[in-house]
Tab-separated table of C-alpha atoms in Angstrom:
chain	number	residue	atom	x	y	z
A	1	GLU	CA	9.226	5.761	12.164
A	2	ILE	CA	6.006	7.752	11.825
A	3	VAL	CA	3.155	5.859	13.476
A	4	MET	CA	-0.333	6.199	11.982
A	5	THR	CA	-3.276	5.622	14.305
A	6	GLN	CA	-6.805	5.217	12.953
A	7	SER	CA	-10.058	5.488	14.843
A	8	PRO	CA	-12.405	3.922	15.396
A	9	ALA	CA	-11.353	0.344	14.657
A	10	THR	CA	-14.911	-0.467	13.580
A	11	LEU	CA	-17.648	1.953	12.550
A	12	SER	CA	-21.284	0.883	12.139
A	13	VAL	CA	-23.334	3.183	9.927
A	14	SER	CA	-26.626	2.837	8.066
A	15	PRO	CA	-26.798	3.241	4.286
A	16	GLY	CA	-27.478	6.839	3.336
A	17	GLU	CA	-25.857	8.238	6.460
A	18	ARG	CA	-22.523	10.014	6.807
A	19	ALA	CA	-19.361	8.267	7.952
A	20	THR	CA	-16.341	10.035	9.438
A	21	LEU	CA	-13.036	8.205	9.814
A	22	SER	CA	-9.996	9.610	11.601
A	23	CYS	CA	-6.259	9.186	11.179
A	24	ARG	CA	-3.544	10.651	13.387
A	25	ALA	CA	0.180	10.797	12.643
A	26	SER	CA	2.806	10.676	15.407
A	27	GLU	CA	4.535	13.664	13.786
A	28	SER	CA	3.632	16.070	11.043
A	29	VAL	CA	3.317	14.598	7.548
A	30	VAL	CA	2.251	17.988	6.165
A	31	ARG	CA	-0.335	16.891	3.545
A	32	ASN	CA	1.418	13.712	2.413
A	33	LEU	CA	-1.510	11.545	3.429
A	34	ALA	CA	-3.515	9.026	1.405
A	35	TRP	CA	-6.666	7.013	2.042
A	36	TYR	CA	-7.309	3.568	0.586
A	37	GLN	CA	-10.375	1.359	0.440
A	38	GLN	CA	-10.004	-2.396	0.528
A	39	LYS	CA	-12.584	-5.101	-0.064
A	40	PRO	CA	-12.039	-8.797	0.721
A	41	GLY	CA	-9.675	-10.549	-1.663
A	42	LEU	CA	-8.752	-7.361	-3.503
A	43	ALA	CA	-5.805	-4.984	-3.443
A	44	PRO	CA	-6.224	-1.626	-1.761
A	45	ARG	CA	-7.709	1.083	-3.970
A	46	LEU	CA	-6.505	4.697	-3.716
A	47	LEU	CA	-9.304	7.095	-2.811
A	48	ILE	CA	-7.593	10.272	-1.639
A	49	HIS	CA	-4.041	11.620	-1.949
A	50	GLY	CA	-2.488	14.867	-0.842
A	51	ALA	CA	-4.923	14.726	2.099
A	52	SER	CA	-7.858	16.010	0.038
A	53	THR	CA	-7.470	15.222	-3.683
A	54	ARG	CA	-9.762	12.497	-4.984
A	55	ALA	CA	-8.085	9.889	-7.132
A	56	THR	CA	-9.272	9.247	-10.670
A	57	GLY	CA	-12.795	7.844	-10.797
A	58	VAL	CA	-13.547	8.236	-7.078
A	59	PRO	CA	-17.105	9.477	-6.416
A	60	ALA	CA	-17.620	12.959	-4.996
A	61	ARG	CA	-19.215	11.562	-1.821
A	62	PHE	CA	-15.660	10.763	-0.652
A	63	SER	CA	-13.764	13.720	0.776
A	64	GLY	CA	-10.560	14.129	2.750
A	65	SER	CA	-9.394	16.908	5.026
A	66	GLY	CA	-6.664	17.794	7.478
A	67	SER	CA	-2.973	18.561	7.593
A	68	GLY	CA	-0.032	18.058	9.907
A	69	THR	CA	-1.036	15.248	12.238
A	70	GLU	CA	-4.847	15.089	12.073
A	71	PHE	CA	-6.792	13.828	9.060
A	72	THR	CA	-10.356	12.854	8.272
A	73	LEU	CA	-12.060	10.836	5.559
A	74	THR	CA	-15.751	11.598	5.150
A	75	ILE	CA	-18.236	9.612	3.110
A	76	SER	CA	-21.265	11.840	2.775
A	77	SER	CA	-24.016	9.309	2.002
A	78	LEU	CA	-23.047	5.685	2.341
A	79	GLN	CA	-23.789	3.333	-0.520
A	80	SER	CA	-23.796	-0.441	-0.178
A	81	GLU	CA	-20.501	-0.694	-2.061
A	82	ASP	CA	-18.752	1.560	0.466
A	83	PHE	CA	-18.729	-0.994	3.247
A	84	ALA	CA	-15.105	-2.064	3.396
A	85	VAL	CA	-11.877	-1.498	5.320
A	86	TYR	CA	-10.198	1.904	5.022
A	87	TYR	CA	-6.516	2.613	5.564
A	88	CYS	CA	-4.579	5.835	5.823
A	89	GLN	CA	-0.939	6.060	4.725
A	90	GLN	CA	1.751	8.686	5.102
A	91	TYR	CA	4.332	9.145	2.355
A	92	LYS	CA	6.188	12.155	3.652
A	93	ASN	CA	9.774	11.108	3.609
A	94	TRP	CA	12.346	10.261	0.998
A	95	PRO	CA	14.266	8.038	1.479
A	96	PRO	CA	10.903	6.560	2.268
A	97	THR	CA	9.657	4.959	5.437
A	98	TYR	CA	6.038	4.858	4.354
A	99	THR	CA	3.614	3.673	7.021
A	100	PHE	CA	-0.032	2.659	7.056
A	101	GLY	CA	-2.629	2.840	9.763
A	102	GLN	CA	-4.151	-0.319	11.168
A	103	GLY	CA	-7.463	0.281	9.400
A	104	THR	CA	-11.086	1.141	10.111
A	105	LYS	CA	-13.710	-1.421	9.201
A	106	LEU	CA	-16.873	0.285	7.988
A	107	GLU	CA	-19.801	-2.044	8.480
A	108	ILE	CA	-23.504	-1.886	7.867
A	109	LYS	CA	-25.608	-0.947	10.887
B	1	GLN	CA	-6.236	-6.150	-18.627
B	2	ALA	CA	-4.043	-6.094	-15.540
B	3	GLN	CA	-1.087	-3.733	-15.772
B	4	LEU	CA	0.919	-5.212	-12.906
B	5	VAL	CA	1.083	-8.988	-12.524
B	6	GLU	CA	2.921	-10.535	-9.589
B	7	SER	CA	4.007	-14.169	-9.480
B	8	GLY	CA	6.287	-16.536	-7.607
B	9	GLY	CA	4.284	-17.001	-4.423
B	10	GLY	CA	3.420	-20.345	-2.879
B	11	VAL	CA	3.859	-22.495	0.198
B	12	VAL	CA	7.460	-22.566	1.397
B	13	GLN	CA	9.309	-23.844	4.440
B	14	PRO	CA	10.920	-21.615	7.046
B	15	GLY	CA	14.564	-20.845	6.348
B	16	THR	CA	14.269	-21.169	2.581
B	17	SER	CA	14.455	-18.449	-0.075
B	18	LEU	CA	11.988	-17.213	-2.643
B	19	GLU	CA	11.975	-14.774	-5.537
B	20	LEU	CA	8.842	-12.885	-6.477
B	21	SER	CA	8.386	-11.185	-9.833
B	22	CYS	CA	6.155	-8.415	-11.079
B	23	VAL	CA	5.695	-7.805	-14.787
B	24	ASP	CA	4.618	-4.260	-15.547
B	25	SER	CA	2.868	-3.674	-18.859
B	26	ARG	CA	2.639	0.093	-18.453
B	27	LEU	CA	4.631	2.342	-20.731
B	28	THR	CA	6.047	4.245	-17.756
B	29	PHE	CA	7.858	1.414	-15.933
B	30	ARG	CA	11.313	2.794	-16.645
B	31	ARG	CA	10.346	6.230	-15.286
B	32	ASN	CA	8.848	5.125	-11.970
B	33	SER	CA	10.306	4.065	-8.673
B	34	MET	CA	8.808	0.678	-7.800
B	35	HIS	CA	7.736	-0.554	-4.372
B	36	TRP	CA	6.822	-3.822	-2.737
B	37	VAL	CA	4.052	-3.755	-0.141
B	38	ARG	CA	2.912	-6.793	1.826
B	39	GLN	CA	-0.199	-7.573	3.798
B	40	ALA	CA	-0.378	-10.369	6.351
B	41	PRO	CA	-3.752	-12.120	6.808
B	42	GLY	CA	-6.158	-9.850	8.663
B	43	LYS	CA	-3.605	-7.031	8.967
B	44	GLY	CA	-3.021	-3.684	7.321
B	45	PRO	CA	-0.554	-3.152	4.478
B	46	GLU	CA	3.130	-2.872	5.326
B	47	TRP	CA	5.676	-1.121	3.141
B	48	VAL	CA	8.560	-3.488	2.310
B	49	GLY	CA	10.876	-1.406	0.168
B	50	VAL	CA	11.538	0.498	-3.039
B	51	VAL	CA	13.971	0.673	-5.937
B	52	THR	CA	14.443	3.951	-7.775
B	53	ASN	CA	13.720	4.268	-11.481
B	54	ASP	CA	17.388	3.919	-12.419
B	55	GLY	CA	17.849	0.889	-10.178
B	56	ARG	CA	20.692	2.534	-8.279
B	57	ASN	CA	19.054	3.156	-4.922
B	58	LYS	CA	17.109	0.741	-2.768
B	59	TYR	CA	15.465	1.376	0.566
B	60	TYR	CA	13.809	-1.072	2.914
B	61	GLY	CA	11.390	-0.991	5.816
B	62	ASP	CA	12.776	-1.490	9.302
B	63	SER	CA	10.857	-4.718	9.824
B	64	VAL	CA	12.358	-6.654	6.918
B	65	GLY	CA	15.930	-6.392	8.111
B	66	GLY	CA	18.660	-7.559	5.730
B	67	ARG	CA	16.724	-10.500	4.290
B	68	PHE	CA	14.870	-8.715	1.482
B	69	PHE	CA	16.448	-7.560	-1.781
B	70	ILE	CA	14.687	-5.602	-4.504
B	71	SER	CA	15.889	-5.358	-8.080
B	72	ARG	CA	14.520	-4.469	-11.491
B	73	ASP	CA	15.178	-5.342	-15.119
B	74	THR	CA	14.056	-2.502	-17.346
B	75	SER	CA	14.576	-4.551	-20.514
B	76	ARG	CA	11.964	-6.995	-19.229
B	77	ASN	CA	9.732	-4.423	-17.475
B	78	THR	CA	10.048	-6.636	-14.405
B	79	LEU	CA	10.463	-5.961	-10.700
B	80	TYR	CA	11.863	-8.607	-8.351
B	81	LEU	CA	11.830	-9.317	-4.636
B	82	GLN	CA	14.270	-11.839	-3.227
B	83	ILE	CA	13.404	-13.030	0.268
B	84	ASN	CA	15.971	-15.047	2.190
B	85	SER	CA	15.665	-17.020	5.433
B	86	LEU	CA	11.880	-16.970	5.265
B	87	ARG	CA	10.046	-16.766	8.593
B	88	LEU	CA	6.508	-17.649	9.568
B	89	GLU	CA	5.760	-13.935	9.926
B	90	ASP	CA	6.622	-13.345	6.255
B	91	THR	CA	3.324	-15.015	5.354
B	92	ALA	CA	1.446	-12.353	3.394
B	93	VAL	CA	0.154	-11.185	0.050
B	94	TYR	CA	2.930	-9.281	-1.699
B	95	TYR	CA	1.998	-6.416	-4.025
B	96	CYS	CA	4.131	-4.441	-6.461
B	97	VAL	CA	3.253	-0.760	-6.668
B	98	PRO	CA	4.642	2.117	-8.748
B	99	GLY	CA	5.308	5.225	-6.688
B	100	ASP	CA	7.582	8.211	-7.079
B	101	PRO	CA	8.861	10.428	-4.257
B	102	GLY	CA	6.074	12.518	-2.786
B	103	ASP	CA	3.286	10.485	-4.345
B	104	ALA	CA	0.772	7.936	-3.100
B	105	PHE	CA	0.180	4.486	-4.555
B	106	HIS	CA	-2.217	4.964	-7.455
B	107	THR	CA	-1.950	1.520	-9.054
B	108	TRP	CA	-1.632	-1.890	-7.438
B	109	GLY	CA	-1.056	-5.375	-8.750
B	110	GLN	CA	-3.355	-8.228	-7.738
B	111	GLY	CA	-0.713	-9.607	-5.383
B	112	THR	CA	0.915	-12.981	-4.903
B	113	LEU	CA	0.438	-15.016	-1.717
B	114	VAL	CA	3.448	-16.331	0.164
B	115	THR	CA	2.712	-18.865	2.889
B	116	VAL	CA	5.576	-19.886	5.147
B	117	SER	CA	4.765	-23.134	6.875
B	118	SER	CA	6.552	-26.204	8.120
């Protein structure tokens, strides 16, 4: 099983500042990497797929980068609605053994 | 209007069985593989399993063992998850999610909560 490790567990950032979240895979997932945002009581929302492609309707302040085993989600200028939990997910294999990271909580500083 | 609506959750006792349903109102249900993903309270999502678009192939996550069974009824645009011998650790929100090979999860249902408690 491919293990996804996110860091940090919690990130405190002020509105208007940049946030950088990291995700590491235990083996290469090429670019089969997605980022999700989740707010309390709601389902996860897809932000980024293919490591760097924004999903439909996602603001341009969200960007993804990386390949292989190291990935980054950057939020360029934090808005109040961006404070949430963020998960990375690999979807490399078929038959699938999709795995998620444990999450990074982005909180207001 | 919600495109994916899960149902069947509730409070159940350990050792019992439960069947969850997901009605998909999208026009592409018959073309997509369909997944179940669960999320325990305070934890990250966990992939449960998938059934291919033709219903012939089913794959499951290592953690669910042989207790989970996924099926689909294309005539009803409905996905099912049968869970047998429920355990306390099966307590979670269960989501149905369309997803083809090599693609992320673009659309999620609202989820249905299963609470296993004696």
